[in-house]
Structures are given as structure tokens and as C-alpha cells.
mmCIF file of C-alpha atoms in Angstrom:
data_model
loop_
_atom_site.group_PDB
_atom_site.id
_atom_site.type_symbol
_atom_site.label_atom_id
_atom_site.label_comp_id
_atom_site.label_asym_id
_atom_site.label_seq_id
_atom_site.Cartn_x
_atom_site.Cartn_y
_atom_site.Cartn_z
ATOM 1 C CA SER R 1 139.337 1.653 -85.786
ATOM 2 C CA VAL R 2 142.886 0.631 -84.810
ATOM 3 C CA ARG R 3 142.847 -2.135 -87.422
ATOM 4 C CA LEU R 4 141.708 0.321 -90.087
ATOM 5 C CA LEU R 5 144.436 2.747 -89.089
ATOM 6 C CA PHE R 6 147.055 -0.033 -89.080
ATOM 7 C CA SER R 7 145.841 -1.268 -92.485
ATOM 8 C CA PHE R 8 146.095 2.259 -93.898
ATOM 9 C CA TYR R 9 149.596 2.600 -92.421
ATOM 10 C CA GLN R 10 150.734 -0.702 -93.974
ATOM 11 C CA GLN R 11 149.329 0.261 -97.360
ATOM 12 C CA HIS R 12 151.055 3.656 -97.197
ATOM 13 C CA GLN R 13 154.375 2.058 -96.232
ATOM 14 C CA GLN R 14 154.107 -0.419 -99.108
ATOM 15 C CA GLN R 15 153.396 2.367 -101.634
ATOM 16 C CA ALA R 16 156.267 4.457 -100.281
ATOM 17 C CA GLY R 17 158.587 1.452 -100.530
ATOM 18 C CA GLU R 18 157.575 0.789 -104.144
ATOM 19 C CA PHE R 19 158.107 4.456 -104.999
ATOM 20 C CA MET R 20 161.590 4.444 -103.446
ATOM 21 C CA TYR R 21 162.416 1.193 -105.258
ATOM 22 C CA ARG R 22 161.394 2.720 -108.589
ATOM 23 C CA LYS R 23 163.487 5.809 -107.897
ATOM 24 C CA LEU R 24 166.462 3.616 -107.009
ATOM 25 C CA VAL R 25 166.105 1.584 -110.214
ATOM 26 C CA ALA R 26 165.806 4.741 -112.344
ATOM 27 C CA PHE R 27 168.817 6.343 -110.658
ATOM 28 C CA SER R 28 170.888 3.169 -111.059
ATOM 29 C CA ALA R 29 170.006 2.926 -114.747
ATOM 30 C CA ALA R 30 170.950 6.566 -115.315
ATOM 31 C CA LEU R 31 174.237 6.070 -113.491
ATOM 32 C CA ILE R 32 175.108 2.969 -115.504
ATOM 33 C CA LEU R 33 174.251 4.645 -118.808
ATOM 34 C CA SER R 34 176.238 7.766 -117.983
ATOM 35 C CA SER R 35 179.303 5.704 -117.139
ATOM 36 C CA CYS R 36 179.184 4.151 -120.614
ATOM 37 C CA ALA R 37 179.868 7.507 -122.261
ATOM 38 C CA SER R 38 183.537 7.705 -123.060
ATOM 39 C CA ALA R 39 185.416 10.721 -121.820
ATOM 40 C CA PRO R 40 187.698 12.517 -124.246
ATOM 41 C CA PRO R 41 191.367 11.722 -123.781
ATOM 42 C CA PRO R 42 193.185 14.145 -121.484
ATOM 43 C CA LYS R 43 194.990 17.000 -123.182
ATOM 44 C CA GLN R 44 198.759 16.971 -123.257
ATOM 45 C CA TRP R 45 201.732 18.486 -125.011
ATOM 46 C CA VAL R 46 202.416 16.793 -128.359
ATOM 47 C CA ARG R 47 205.279 16.976 -130.846
ATOM 48 C CA ALA R 48 206.106 14.586 -133.664
ATOM 49 C CA ASN R 49 208.697 11.907 -132.926
ATOM 50 C CA THR R 50 208.886 12.732 -129.220
ATOM 51 C CA THR R 51 208.843 10.083 -126.508
ATOM 52 C CA PRO R 52 206.831 10.562 -123.313
ATOM 53 C CA TYR R 53 210.146 10.772 -121.451
ATOM 54 C CA GLN R 54 211.412 13.578 -123.716
ATOM 55 C CA ARG R 55 208.098 15.452 -123.417
ATOM 56 C CA SER R 56 208.194 15.204 -119.630
ATOM 57 C CA ASN R 57 211.838 16.256 -119.564
ATOM 58 C CA ASP R 58 211.165 19.289 -121.784
ATOM 59 C CA LEU R 59 208.205 20.334 -119.639
ATOM 60 C CA GLU R 60 210.252 20.096 -116.446
ATOM 61 C CA LYS R 61 213.059 22.132 -118.041
ATOM 62 C CA CYS R 62 210.578 24.840 -119.029
ATOM 63 C CA LYS R 63 209.131 24.947 -115.516
ATOM 64 C CA TYR R 64 212.605 25.115 -114.016
ATOM 65 C CA GLN R 65 213.690 27.950 -116.322
ATOM 66 C CA VAL R 66 210.567 29.973 -115.581
ATOM 67 C CA LEU R 67 210.782 29.477 -111.825
ATOM 68 C CA MET R 68 214.503 30.295 -111.727
ATOM 69 C CA ASN R 69 213.700 33.722 -113.177
ATOM 70 C CA ARG R 70 211.487 34.511 -110.185
ATOM 71 C CA VAL R 71 208.556 35.732 -112.242
ATOM 72 C CA PRO R 72 205.246 36.647 -110.592
ATOM 73 C CA GLN R 73 203.134 33.576 -109.844
ATOM 74 C CA ASN R 74 200.317 34.754 -112.128
ATOM 75 C CA GLN R 75 202.703 34.654 -115.130
ATOM 76 C CA VAL R 76 204.290 31.236 -114.550
ATOM 77 C CA GLN R 77 201.769 29.171 -116.494
ATOM 78 C CA GLN R 78 201.787 31.457 -119.516
ATOM 79 C CA LEU R 79 205.584 31.488 -119.655
ATOM 80 C CA VAL R 80 205.736 27.680 -119.443
ATOM 81 C CA ILE R 81 203.267 27.533 -122.348
ATOM 82 C CA HIS R 82 205.448 29.867 -124.426
ATOM 83 C CA CYS R 83 208.533 27.810 -123.585
ATOM 84 C CA MET R 84 206.895 24.552 -124.694
ATOM 85 C CA GLN R 85 205.608 26.172 -127.879
ATOM 86 C CA ALA R 86 209.108 27.469 -128.610
ATOM 87 C CA LYS R 87 210.323 23.865 -128.384
ATOM 88 C CA GLY R 88 207.762 22.899 -131.052
ATOM 89 C CA TYR R 89 205.033 21.423 -128.846
ATOM 90 C CA ARG R 90 201.300 21.918 -129.267
ATOM 91 C CA TRP R 91 198.641 21.487 -126.566
ATOM 92 C CA ARG R 92 196.148 18.818 -127.673
#
């Protein structure tokens, strides 16, 4: 009776272990495959013939000008966007 119970327990543990192993393999495969998908490049301000330094400098100037005018916080982002667009930049 005890041997039968122990045998059943061992068999159950083995099946549970195989099931967990299969789940782990499937999850690992899905994770590996999903990491292969390339993410789109991050969006940024673009303008022809502009260096990254110039772009960064223009963005900081726009932020400074907007913040110096003490506009409401909920309008800051939109005003920075307008400033960059006025300088000829596009968001891509």
C-alpha cells in the first residue's frame, strides 16, 4: 500500500517535471523569437543638413525660451513642438 502510494507519487512528480520542462522550453523559444524582431528606430527631430549637436542645441534653446515665459505646465510640450517646427524641424 505504501509502495503503491510512493510509486504513484514518483510517477506524478515525473509527469509534473516533464510538463514544467516543456513549458520552460516553449517560453524560452518564444522569448528568443520575440527578441529577434527589430524595433523601429526611436523618433527624433530631423532637419536636412543638421548635425546632432545643432539639433540638440536648437531643442534646448526652444525649451529654455518656453520655460522662461512661465507658461502653464500643460502647454510646455506643445510650445516646444511649435518652436522646433518654426526652426524647420520635423518629428520622425
